[in-house]
Amino acid sequence: MRSVAAGAPAQRLALVRTENHATVFCCDSVEVETNTAPEFVDITEQVESVVAASGVRFGQATVYSTHTTAAVKINENEPLLLKDMARALDQAASCEADYHHNDFSRRTANMDDDECPNGHAHCQHLFLPTSETIPILDGKLTLGQWQRVFLVELDRPKRRRVLVNVLGVCED
Amino acid sequence: MRSVAAGAPAQRLALVRTENHATVFCCDSVEVETNTAPEFVDITEQVESVVAASGVRFGQATVYSTHTTAAVKINENEPLLLKDMARALDQAASCEADYHHNDFSRRTANMDDDECPNGHAHCQHLFLPTSETIPILDGKLTLGQWQRVFLVELDRPKRRRVLVNVLGVCED
Amino acid sequence: MRSVAAGAPAQRLALVRTENHATVFCCDSVEVETNTAPEFVDITEQVESVVAASGVRFGQATVYSTHTTAAVKINENEPLLLKDMARALDQAASCEADYHHNDFSRRTANMDDDECPNGHAHCQHLFLPTSETIPILDGKLTLGQWQRVFLVELDRPKRRRVLVNVLGVCED
C-alpha cells in the first residue's frame, strides 16, 4: 500500500465545443421487477439503449436509483462472484441482526401500509452508491472490459425504478 | 441472488435540445454546523432550494462534500434507522480501535494545530460517497418517496461545507 | 447521532448562462501503473492538469475508473492513514477468505488467460465508488483542504485507466 504521484500525462480522448452542435439533456426511466434479495439485476443493455436513443456523442450518463433499499453498482457479472458479493453484503449488515428500524412497537415515522422489517437493507445500502456517472465517447458508454451496471435489490421482490440521465452533444 | 437482464424498455421522461434554451451552470455552497458524530444532517430542503433558485428545468444536481471525514449519503430520514446506520458505521470502523493515523508520536504529515484522533472517521468515510448526482425533471430533484439527502458527520462537531453544483437548461 | 434541518441558506458561488460562452465536453484518459495492493495512487495532479487543459471555468469533472477491482476514492493522503484504510478494506473482505469466484474448478464465466484469484478485490470494490463528480469553480477543482483523488488498486500490480470527463463553460 503506497501513495504515488503517477507519472504519465493524461491523453486527450475528446474535446467538443458546442458552437456547431446542440447540447442534449435526456432522462429515461428503466423499470425493473426484482425477484429476491440480494439480487444483482444487470441493466447494462437498458442503459446502453438509453444512451443510443439520446443521440449523444460526447457527454455522460448518470444512473440513479430512486430507492433507499436498492442501489446502483458497477462490477462484474460472474455468477459465482455475485454469490460472494451477496455474502459480503450480509457480513456488512446481516438480515439476522436486530435493527431499531424494525421495532414497529416504538417506531412512528415513515410507516407504510405494508411495512416490512428491512433495517438490514438500509444498512447495506449505506455502503453502496445511489448514483454512478459514466462518460460517453463516440456515442458509447466507456465501460471497461468487465464492467456491467447493476441495480442491487437489498430488500425483497419489488418494482424498482432507475433513472438514466444523459447529457452531452449530438453530431448533426 | 440472481443476475437478470430486465426486460422492459426504458421510458423517455425528457429530452431537451438547447437551441432555444440557455444552458446554466450554477454552484452554491451550503454551510452546516454539526453537533455530534456520527450525525446525519438532512440537507434536502437546502438542496431543493438551490435547484429552484437556479432556474434549471432539466439537468442534474451534484451534491459534493468538501471534507474527508464528512460524506454525502442519500437514504431515509427515520430516527430509529439513523441509530442503526450509526451502529453500522461503528462496526465498519470503530472509534474504539487503534489507528496509525492517531499516533501523533510517529505521524509527521498533515498535522493541524488542533489535530484530534479521527482515524475511525476517515475509515468510515472510505465506505461512503463524497458525491451523489441527482437528475432534475421539470425543475425538481427526482428523489424517490423515502429519499433524503444527508451530510454525514463522522468526526466531531464542526463547520462543514457542501457544494451543490446544478447544470441544465432553463425554459425562458 | 441526530437528523437536523440545518438552517443557513445556501450561498451562490457561481451562475453562468451559456449565451455568450461555449460549452465544452472533454474526456481525457489517465494511465496508472500500480505496484501492489491495496495501493492508493494519488492522481490529483493529473486530474487538475486535465481540468486546466480543458479550459473549463465553471462545470464539473467526473473521475471514472474503468475497472471492477480498482476504485476511485477521495480522501486524505497521509501515509499512516493509508495503512489504516488498507486494514479497513481487508476487514471488509479479507484476501485470506474463501471466494466462489476463485474456484476455477467450478467457474466457467469471464475466464481470462491469466486469471488470478481476486474475489476479495471485487468484494472490497463493492463498498467503494467507481465514479466521483467534483465541481469546477474559476477553472479549479473545488477540493477541500485535505481532499486528494486516488485510484485504489485492490487486485495486484496492473496497468489501470482512469477517465476524467470534464464539462462546463469556457470564458472567451
Coordinates of C-alpha atoms in Angstrom, one line a residue:
Chain A
M1 CA 0.0 0.0 0.0
R2 CA 1.6 3.2 -1.2
S3 CA 0.7 6.6 -2.4
V4 CA 2.5 7.6 -5.6
A5 CA 2.1 10.5 -7.9
A6 CA 1.7 8.6 -11.1
G7 CA 3.8 10.0 -13.9
A8 CA 2.3 9.7 -17.3
P9 CA 0.5 12.7 -18.7
A10 CA -3.2 12.4 -19.5
Q11 CA -4.2 11.5 -23.0
R12 CA -6.9 13.6 -24.7
L13 CA -9.8 11.4 -25.9
A14 CA -12.3 14.1 -26.9
L15 CA -12.9 17.8 -26.8
V16 CA -16.0 19.2 -28.3
R17 CA -17.2 22.8 -28.2
T18 CA -20.9 23.4 -28.7
E19 CA -20.9 26.2 -31.2
N20 CA -21.9 23.9 -34.0
H21 CA -23.6 21.2 -32.0
A22 CA -26.8 21.0 -30.0
T23 CA -26.5 20.1 -26.3
V24 CA -29.0 17.5 -25.3
F25 CA -30.4 16.7 -21.8
C26 CA -32.3 13.5 -21.8
C27 CA -33.8 11.5 -18.9
D28 CA -35.3 8.0 -19.2
S29 CA -36.8 5.7 -16.6
V30 CA -35.9 2.0 -16.5
E31 CA -38.3 -0.2 -14.6
V32 CA -37.1 -3.4 -13.0
E33 CA -39.1 -6.2 -11.3
T34 CA -36.8 -7.9 -8.7
N35 CA -37.2 -11.4 -7.6
T36 CA -35.2 -11.9 -4.4
A37 CA -32.7 -10.2 -2.2
P38 CA -29.9 -9.5 -2.5
E39 CA -30.2 -9.6 -6.3
F40 CA -27.9 -8.1 -8.8
V41 CA -30.0 -7.1 -11.8
D42 CA -27.8 -6.4 -14.8
I43 CA -29.3 -3.3 -16.5
T44 CA -26.3 -2.6 -18.8
E45 CA -28.3 -3.2 -22.0
Q46 CA -31.1 -0.9 -21.0
V47 CA -28.6 1.9 -20.1
E48 CA -26.8 1.4 -23.4
S49 CA -30.1 1.7 -25.2
V50 CA -31.0 4.9 -23.5
V51 CA -27.6 6.4 -24.5
A52 CA -28.0 5.2 -28.1
A53 CA -31.6 6.7 -28.3
S54 CA -30.5 10.0 -26.9
G55 CA -28.2 10.7 -29.9
V56 CA -25.5 12.0 -27.5
R57 CA -22.0 11.5 -28.9
F58 CA -19.9 13.0 -26.1
G59 CA -21.1 13.6 -22.6
Q60 CA -22.1 11.4 -19.7
A61 CA -24.8 9.2 -18.3
T62 CA -25.8 9.2 -14.7
V63 CA -27.5 6.0 -13.5
Y64 CA -29.7 6.9 -10.4
S65 CA -31.7 4.6 -8.1
T66 CA -34.8 6.3 -6.7
H67 CA -34.8 3.9 -3.7
T68 CA -33.3 3.7 -0.2
T69 CA -33.0 -0.1 -0.2
A70 CA -31.9 -0.6 -3.8
A71 CA -28.5 0.7 -5.0
V72 CA -26.6 1.2 -8.3
K73 CA -23.3 -0.7 -8.6
I74 CA -20.8 -1.2 -11.4
N75 CA -18.9 -4.5 -11.2
E76 CA -18.5 -7.8 -13.0
N77 CA -21.4 -10.1 -13.9
E78 CA -19.9 -13.5 -13.0
P79 CA -22.5 -15.8 -11.2
L80 CA -20.1 -17.1 -8.5
L81 CA -18.9 -13.6 -7.8
L82 CA -22.5 -12.4 -7.3
K83 CA -22.7 -15.0 -4.5
D84 CA -19.5 -13.7 -2.9
M85 CA -20.9 -10.1 -3.1
A86 CA -24.2 -11.2 -1.6
R87 CA -22.2 -12.7 1.3
A88 CA -20.2 -9.5 1.7
L89 CA -23.4 -7.5 2.0
D90 CA -24.7 -9.9 4.7
Q91 CA -21.4 -9.5 6.6
A92 CA -21.7 -5.7 6.5
A93 CA -25.3 -5.8 7.8
S94 CA -26.9 -9.1 8.5
C95 CA -30.6 -9.7 7.9
E96 CA -30.4 -11.8 11.1
A97 CA -29.3 -8.9 13.3
D98 CA -31.6 -6.6 15.4
Y99 CA -32.5 -3.2 14.0
H100 CA -34.3 -0.3 15.8
H101 CA -35.9 0.4 12.4
N102 CA -37.7 -3.0 12.6
D103 CA -39.2 -2.3 16.0
F104 CA -42.7 -1.4 15.0
S105 CA -43.8 -1.1 18.6
R106 CA -41.6 2.0 19.0
R107 CA -41.4 3.4 15.5
T108 CA -43.8 6.1 14.5
A109 CA -42.2 7.7 11.4
N110 CA -42.5 6.7 7.7
M111 CA -44.7 3.7 8.4
D112 CA -46.2 2.3 5.2
D113 CA -49.3 0.1 5.0
D114 CA -47.3 -2.9 4.0
E115 CA -44.3 -2.1 6.1
C116 CA -41.8 -5.0 6.4
P117 CA -38.7 -5.2 8.6
N118 CA -35.9 -4.0 6.3
G119 CA -33.3 -2.4 8.6
H120 CA -30.6 -4.6 7.1
A121 CA -31.4 -3.5 3.6
H122 CA -31.0 0.2 4.6
C123 CA -27.7 -0.5 6.4
Q124 CA -26.3 -2.5 3.4
H125 CA -27.4 0.4 1.2
L126 CA -25.4 2.8 3.4
F127 CA -22.2 1.3 1.9
L128 CA -23.3 1.3 -1.7
P129 CA -23.8 4.2 -4.2
T130 CA -27.2 5.7 -5.2
S131 CA -25.7 7.1 -8.4
E132 CA -22.8 6.4 -10.7
T133 CA -21.8 8.7 -13.6
I134 CA -20.2 7.1 -16.8
P135 CA -18.6 9.1 -19.6
I136 CA -19.9 8.7 -23.2
L137 CA -17.3 8.6 -26.0
D138 CA -18.4 8.4 -29.7
G139 CA -21.9 7.6 -28.7
K140 CA -21.0 4.7 -26.3
L141 CA -20.6 4.2 -22.6
T142 CA -16.9 3.9 -21.6
L143 CA -17.4 0.7 -19.7
G144 CA -14.3 -1.3 -19.2
Q145 CA -13.9 -4.9 -20.3
W146 CA -15.7 -6.5 -17.2
Q147 CA -17.9 -3.6 -16.1
R148 CA -21.6 -4.1 -16.0
V149 CA -24.2 -1.8 -14.4
F150 CA -26.4 -3.4 -11.8
L151 CA -29.5 -2.4 -9.8
V152 CA -28.8 -4.1 -6.5
E153 CA -32.0 -5.2 -4.7
L154 CA -31.4 -5.3 -1.0
D155 CA -34.9 -5.6 0.4
R156 CA -37.4 -8.0 -1.2
P157 CA -39.1 -8.6 -4.5
K158 CA -40.2 -5.1 -5.6
R159 CA -40.9 -2.9 -8.6
R160 CA -37.9 -0.6 -8.9
R161 CA -37.2 2.5 -10.9
V162 CA -33.8 3.6 -12.2
L163 CA -33.3 6.9 -13.9
V164 CA -30.7 7.3 -16.7
N165 CA -29.9 10.9 -17.1
V166 CA -27.9 11.6 -20.3
L167 CA -26.3 14.9 -21.2
G168 CA -23.9 15.9 -23.9
V169 CA -23.5 17.0 -27.5
C170 CA -25.0 15.4 -30.7
E171 CA -23.3 15.5 -34.0
D172 CA -25.7 16.7 -36.7
Chain B
M1 CA -29.4 -13.5 -5.6
R2 CA -29.5 -13.6 -9.4
S3 CA -28.4 -11.6 -12.3
V4 CA -31.2 -11.0 -14.8
A5 CA -31.4 -8.9 -18.0
A6 CA -34.5 -7.0 -17.0
G7 CA -36.9 -6.8 -19.9
A8 CA -38.9 -3.7 -20.1
P9 CA -37.7 -0.9 -22.4
A10 CA -36.8 2.4 -21.0
Q11 CA -39.4 5.1 -20.8
R12 CA -38.5 8.6 -22.1
L13 CA -39.1 11.2 -19.4
A14 CA -37.5 14.2 -21.0
L15 CA -35.3 15.2 -24.0
V16 CA -34.4 18.9 -24.4
R17 CA -32.1 20.4 -27.1
T18 CA -30.5 23.6 -26.3
E19 CA -31.1 25.6 -29.5
N20 CA -33.8 27.6 -27.9
H21 CA -32.8 27.4 -24.3
A22 CA -29.9 28.6 -22.3
T23 CA -27.7 26.1 -20.5
V24 CA -27.0 27.1 -16.9
F25 CA -24.1 26.1 -14.7
C26 CA -24.7 27.1 -11.1
C27 CA -22.7 26.3 -7.9
D28 CA -24.0 27.1 -4.4
S29 CA -22.4 26.4 -1.0
V30 CA -24.5 25.0 1.9
E31 CA -22.9 25.5 5.3
V32 CA -23.7 23.1 8.1
E33 CA -22.9 23.2 11.8
T34 CA -22.7 19.6 13.1
N35 CA -23.3 18.7 16.7
T36 CA -22.1 15.2 17.3
A37 CA -20.8 12.2 15.4
P38 CA -22.0 10.2 13.7
E39 CA -24.7 12.7 12.7
F40 CA -27.0 12.5 9.7
V41 CA -27.8 16.1 8.8
D42 CA -30.8 16.3 6.5
I43 CA -29.9 19.0 3.9
T44 CA -32.7 18.0 1.4
E45 CA -34.5 21.4 1.7
Q46 CA -31.4 23.4 1.1
V47 CA -30.5 21.3 -2.0
E48 CA -34.1 21.7 -3.3
S49 CA -33.8 25.5 -2.7
V50 CA -30.6 25.7 -4.7
V51 CA -32.2 23.8 -7.6
A52 CA -35.3 26.1 -7.5
A53 CA -33.1 29.2 -7.4
S54 CA -31.0 28.0 -10.3
G55 CA -34.0 28.1 -12.7
V56 CA -32.9 24.8 -14.2
R57 CA -35.8 22.7 -15.6
F58 CA -33.9 19.7 -16.9
G59 CA -30.4 18.6 -15.9
Q60 CA -28.8 17.4 -12.7
A61 CA -27.5 18.4 -9.3
T62 CA -24.3 17.1 -7.8
V63 CA -24.1 17.2 -4.1
Y64 CA -20.4 17.3 -3.0
S65 CA -18.8 17.2 0.4
T66 CA -15.5 19.1 0.6
H67 CA -14.4 17.0 3.5
T68 CA -12.5 13.7 4.2
T69 CA -14.4 12.9 7.4
A70 CA -17.9 14.0 6.3
A71 CA -19.7 12.3 3.5
V72 CA -22.8 12.7 1.3
K73 CA -25.5 9.9 1.6
I74 CA -29.0 9.5 0.3
N75 CA -31.2 7.4 2.5
E76 CA -34.3 7.6 4.6
N77 CA -34.8 10.0 7.5
E78 CA -36.3 7.8 10.1
P79 CA -34.9 8.4 13.6
L80 CA -34.6 4.7 14.6
L81 CA -32.9 3.9 11.3
L82 CA -30.3 6.7 11.8
K83 CA -29.3 4.8 15.0
D84 CA -29.0 1.6 13.1
M85 CA -26.8 3.3 10.5
A86 CA -24.7 4.9 13.2
R87 CA -24.1 1.4 14.6
A88 CA -23.2 0.0 11.1
L89 CA -20.6 2.7 10.7
D90 CA -19.1 1.9 14.1
Q91 CA -19.0 -1.8 13.1
A92 CA -17.2 -0.9 9.8
A93 CA -14.5 1.1 11.7
S94 CA -14.9 1.5 15.4
C95 CA -13.9 4.7 17.2
E96 CA -12.5 2.4 19.9
A97 CA -10.0 0.7 17.6
D98 CA -6.3 1.7 17.1
Y99 CA -5.4 3.7 14.1
H100 CA -1.9 4.5 12.9
H101 CA -3.3 7.9 11.9
N102 CA -3.9 8.7 15.6
D103 CA -0.3 8.0 16.6
F104 CA 0.9 11.6 16.8
S105 CA 4.3 10.3 18.1
R106 CA 5.0 8.8 14.7
R107 CA 2.9 11.0 12.4
T108 CA 4.5 13.9 10.6
A109 CA 2.2 14.7 7.7
N110 CA -0.9 16.9 7.6
M111 CA -0.8 17.8 11.3
D112 CA -3.2 20.6 12.2
D113 CA -2.9 22.9 15.2
D114 CA -6.0 21.4 16.7
E115 CA -5.4 17.8 15.5
C116 CA -7.7 15.2 17.1
P117 CA -7.6 11.5 16.7
N118 CA -10.0 10.7 13.9
G119 CA -8.7 7.6 12.1
H120 CA -12.1 5.9 12.6
A121 CA -13.8 8.8 10.8
H122 CA -11.6 8.5 7.7
C123 CA -12.0 4.8 7.6
Q124 CA -15.8 5.1 7.9
H125 CA -15.7 7.7 5.1
L126 CA -13.8 5.1 3.0
F127 CA -17.1 3.3 2.5
L128 CA -19.3 6.3 1.9
P129 CA -19.6 8.6 -1.1
T130 CA -18.1 12.1 -1.4
S131 CA -20.6 13.0 -4.2
E132 CA -24.0 11.9 -5.5
T133 CA -25.6 13.2 -8.7
I134 CA -29.4 13.5 -8.8
P135 CA -31.4 14.2 -12.0
I136 CA -33.7 17.2 -12.3
L137 CA -37.0 16.9 -14.1
D138 CA -39.5 19.8 -14.5
G139 CA -37.4 21.9 -12.1
K140 CA -37.4 19.3 -9.3
L141 CA -35.0 16.8 -7.9
T142 CA -36.1 13.2 -8.8
L143 CA -35.9 12.0 -5.2
G144 CA -37.9 8.8 -4.6
Q145 CA -40.6 8.6 -1.9
W146 CA -38.2 8.0 1.1
Q147 CA -35.0 9.5 -0.3
R148 CA -33.5 12.4 1.7
V149 CA -30.0 13.9 1.2
F150 CA -27.7 13.8 4.2
L151 CA -24.4 15.3 5.1
V152 CA -22.9 12.6 7.4
E153 CA -20.6 13.9 10.1
L154 CA -18.1 11.2 11.1
D155 CA -15.6 13.2 13.1
R156 CA -16.8 15.6 15.7
P157 CA -18.9 18.9 15.8
K158 CA -17.5 21.0 13.0
R159 CA -18.5 23.6 10.5
R160 CA -19.0 21.8 7.2
R161 CA -19.4 22.9 3.6
V162 CA -21.4 21.1 0.9
L163 CA -21.4 22.2 -2.7
V164 CA -24.5 21.9 -4.8
N165 CA -23.5 22.0 -8.5
V166 CA -26.5 22.4 -10.8
L167 CA -26.3 22.2 -14.6
G168 CA -29.0 22.0 -17.2
V169 CA -31.4 24.0 -19.3
C170 CA -33.8 26.8 -18.3
E171 CA -37.1 27.4 -20.1
D172 CA -37.4 31.0 -20.9
Chain C
M1 CA -26.5 11.0 16.0
R2 CA -29.3 13.3 15.0
S3 CA -31.0 14.5 11.9
V4 CA -31.4 18.2 11.8
A5 CA -32.7 20.6 9.2
A6 CA -29.7 22.8 9.0
G7 CA -30.7 26.5 9.0
A8 CA -28.4 28.7 6.9
P9 CA -29.4 29.5 3.4
A10 CA -27.2 28.4 0.5
Q11 CA -24.6 30.9 -0.8
R12 CA -24.4 31.4 -4.5
L13 CA -20.8 30.8 -5.8
A14 CA -21.4 30.9 -9.5
L15 CA -24.1 31.1 -12.1
V16 CA -23.2 31.2 -15.8
R17 CA -25.6 31.2 -18.7
T18 CA -24.1 29.9 -22.0
E19 CA -25.4 32.5 -24.4
N20 CA -22.0 34.1 -24.7
H21 CA -19.9 31.2 -23.8
A22 CA -19.1 27.9 -25.4
T23 CA -20.0 24.7 -23.6
V24 CA -17.1 22.2 -23.6
F25 CA -17.2 18.4 -23.2
C26 CA -13.7 17.0 -22.8
C27 CA -12.6 13.5 -21.9
D28 CA -9.0 12.5 -21.0
S29 CA -7.5 9.2 -20.1
V30 CA -5.0 8.9 -17.2
E31 CA -2.9 5.8 -17.3
V32 CA -1.6 4.4 -14.0
E33 CA 0.9 1.6 -13.3
T34 CA 0.2 0.1 -9.9
N35 CA 2.8 -1.7 -7.8
T36 CA 1.0 -3.6 -5.0
A37 CA -2.5 -4.0 -3.4
P38 CA -4.1 -2.3 -1.8
E39 CA -2.5 0.8 -3.1
F40 CA -3.8 4.3 -3.0
V41 CA -2.4 6.1 -6.1
D42 CA -2.7 9.9 -5.7
I43 CA -3.8 11.1 -9.2
T44 CA -4.9 14.6 -8.0
E45 CA -2.3 16.4 -10.1
Q46 CA -3.2 14.6 -13.3
V47 CA -6.9 15.4 -12.7
E48 CA -6.1 19.0 -12.1
S49 CA -4.0 19.1 -15.3
V50 CA -6.9 17.7 -17.3
V51 CA -9.2 20.4 -15.9
A52 CA -6.7 23.2 -16.6
A53 CA -6.1 21.9 -20.2
S54 CA -9.9 21.7 -20.9
G55 CA -10.2 25.5 -20.5
V56 CA -13.4 24.9 -18.5
R57 CA -14.1 27.7 -15.9
F58 CA -17.4 26.5 -14.4
G59 CA -18.7 23.0 -14.6
Q60 CA -17.6 19.6 -13.2
A61 CA -15.1 16.8 -13.6
T62 CA -16.2 13.2 -13.2
V63 CA -13.3 10.8 -12.3
Y64 CA -14.2 7.3 -13.5
S65 CA -12.4 4.0 -13.0
T66 CA -12.8 1.6 -16.0
H67 CA -12.1 -1.4 -13.7
T68 CA -14.0 -3.7 -11.4
T69 CA -11.1 -4.3 -9.0
A70 CA -9.8 -0.7 -8.9
A71 CA -11.9 2.2 -7.5
V72 CA -11.9 6.0 -7.3
K73 CA -11.8 7.4 -3.8
I74 CA -11.4 11.0 -2.4
N75 CA -9.7 11.1 1.0
E76 CA -6.6 12.4 2.7
N77 CA -3.1 11.4 1.6
E78 CA -1.4 10.8 4.9
P79 CA 0.9 7.7 4.9
L80 CA -0.2 6.3 8.2
L81 CA -3.9 6.8 7.3
L82 CA -3.4 4.8 4.1
K83 CA -2.2 1.9 6.2
D84 CA -5.4 2.2 8.3
M85 CA -7.6 2.3 5.2
A86 CA -5.8 -0.8 3.8
R87 CA -6.6 -2.6 7.0
A88 CA -10.3 -1.5 6.8
L89 CA -10.5 -2.9 3.3
D90 CA -9.1 -6.2 4.5
Q91 CA -11.6 -6.3 7.3
A92 CA -14.5 -5.7 4.8
A93 CA -13.3 -8.6 2.6
S94 CA -10.1 -10.4 3.5
C95 CA -7.8 -11.7 0.9
E96 CA -7.4 -14.8 3.2
A97 CA -11.1 -15.7 3.0
D98 CA -12.7 -18.2 0.5
Y99 CA -14.5 -16.9 -2.5
H100 CA -16.6 -18.8 -5.0
H101 CA -15.2 -16.5 -7.7
N102 CA -11.7 -18.0 -7.0
D103 CA -12.9 -21.6 -7.5
F104 CA -11.6 -22.2 -11.1
S105 CA -12.8 -25.8 -10.9
R106 CA -16.4 -24.6 -10.9
R107 CA -16.2 -21.3 -12.7
T108 CA -16.9 -21.0 -16.4
A109 CA -17.7 -17.4 -17.0
N110 CA -15.3 -14.5 -17.8
M111 CA -12.1 -16.6 -17.5
D112 CA -9.1 -14.7 -18.7
D113 CA -5.9 -16.4 -19.9
D114 CA -4.0 -15.0 -16.9
E115 CA -6.9 -15.3 -14.4
C116 CA -5.8 -14.9 -10.8
P117 CA -7.9 -15.3 -7.7
N118 CA -9.2 -11.9 -6.9
G119 CA -12.6 -12.4 -5.2
H120 CA -11.5 -10.3 -2.3
A121 CA -10.7 -7.4 -4.7
H122 CA -14.2 -7.4 -6.2
C123 CA -15.8 -7.6 -2.8
Q124 CA -13.7 -4.7 -1.5
H125 CA -14.7 -2.8 -4.6
L126 CA -18.4 -3.4 -3.8
F127 CA -18.1 -0.8 -1.0
L128 CA -16.1 1.8 -3.0
P129 CA -17.2 4.2 -5.7
T130 CA -16.5 3.7 -9.4
S131 CA -17.0 7.4 -10.1
E132 CA -16.9 10.7 -8.2
T133 CA -18.0 14.1 -9.6
I134 CA -16.2 17.2 -8.4
P135 CA -17.4 20.8 -9.2
I136 CA -15.2 23.2 -11.0
L137 CA -15.1 26.9 -9.9
D138 CA -13.0 29.6 -11.6
G139 CA -11.1 26.9 -13.5
K140 CA -10.2 24.9 -10.4
L141 CA -11.4 21.7 -8.8
T142 CA -13.3 22.5 -5.5
L143 CA -11.3 20.1 -3.5
G144 CA -11.3 20.8 0.3
Q145 CA -8.1 21.3 2.3
W146 CA -7.3 17.6 2.8
Q147 CA -9.0 16.1 -0.2
R148 CA -6.9 14.2 -2.7
V149 CA -8.2 11.9 -5.5
F150 CA -7.0 8.3 -5.5
L151 CA -7.2 5.4 -7.8
V152 CA -7.4 2.5 -5.4
E153 CA -5.7 -0.7 -6.6
L154 CA -7.4 -3.7 -4.9
D155 CA -6.1 -6.6 -7.1
R156 CA -2.4 -6.7 -7.9
P157 CA 0.1 -4.7 -9.9
K158 CA -1.6 -3.7 -13.1
R159 CA -1.9 -1.1 -15.8
R160 CA -5.0 1.0 -15.0
R161 CA -7.0 3.5 -16.8
V162 CA -9.0 6.4 -15.3
L163 CA -11.2 8.7 -17.4
V164 CA -11.6 12.3 -16.4
N165 CA -14.7 13.7 -18.1
V166 CA -14.9 17.5 -17.9
L167 CA -17.9 19.5 -18.9
G168 CA -18.7 23.2 -18.5
V169 CA -18.3 26.7 -19.9
C170 CA -15.2 28.4 -21.1
E171 CA -14.7 32.1 -20.8
D172 CA -13.6 33.5 -24.1

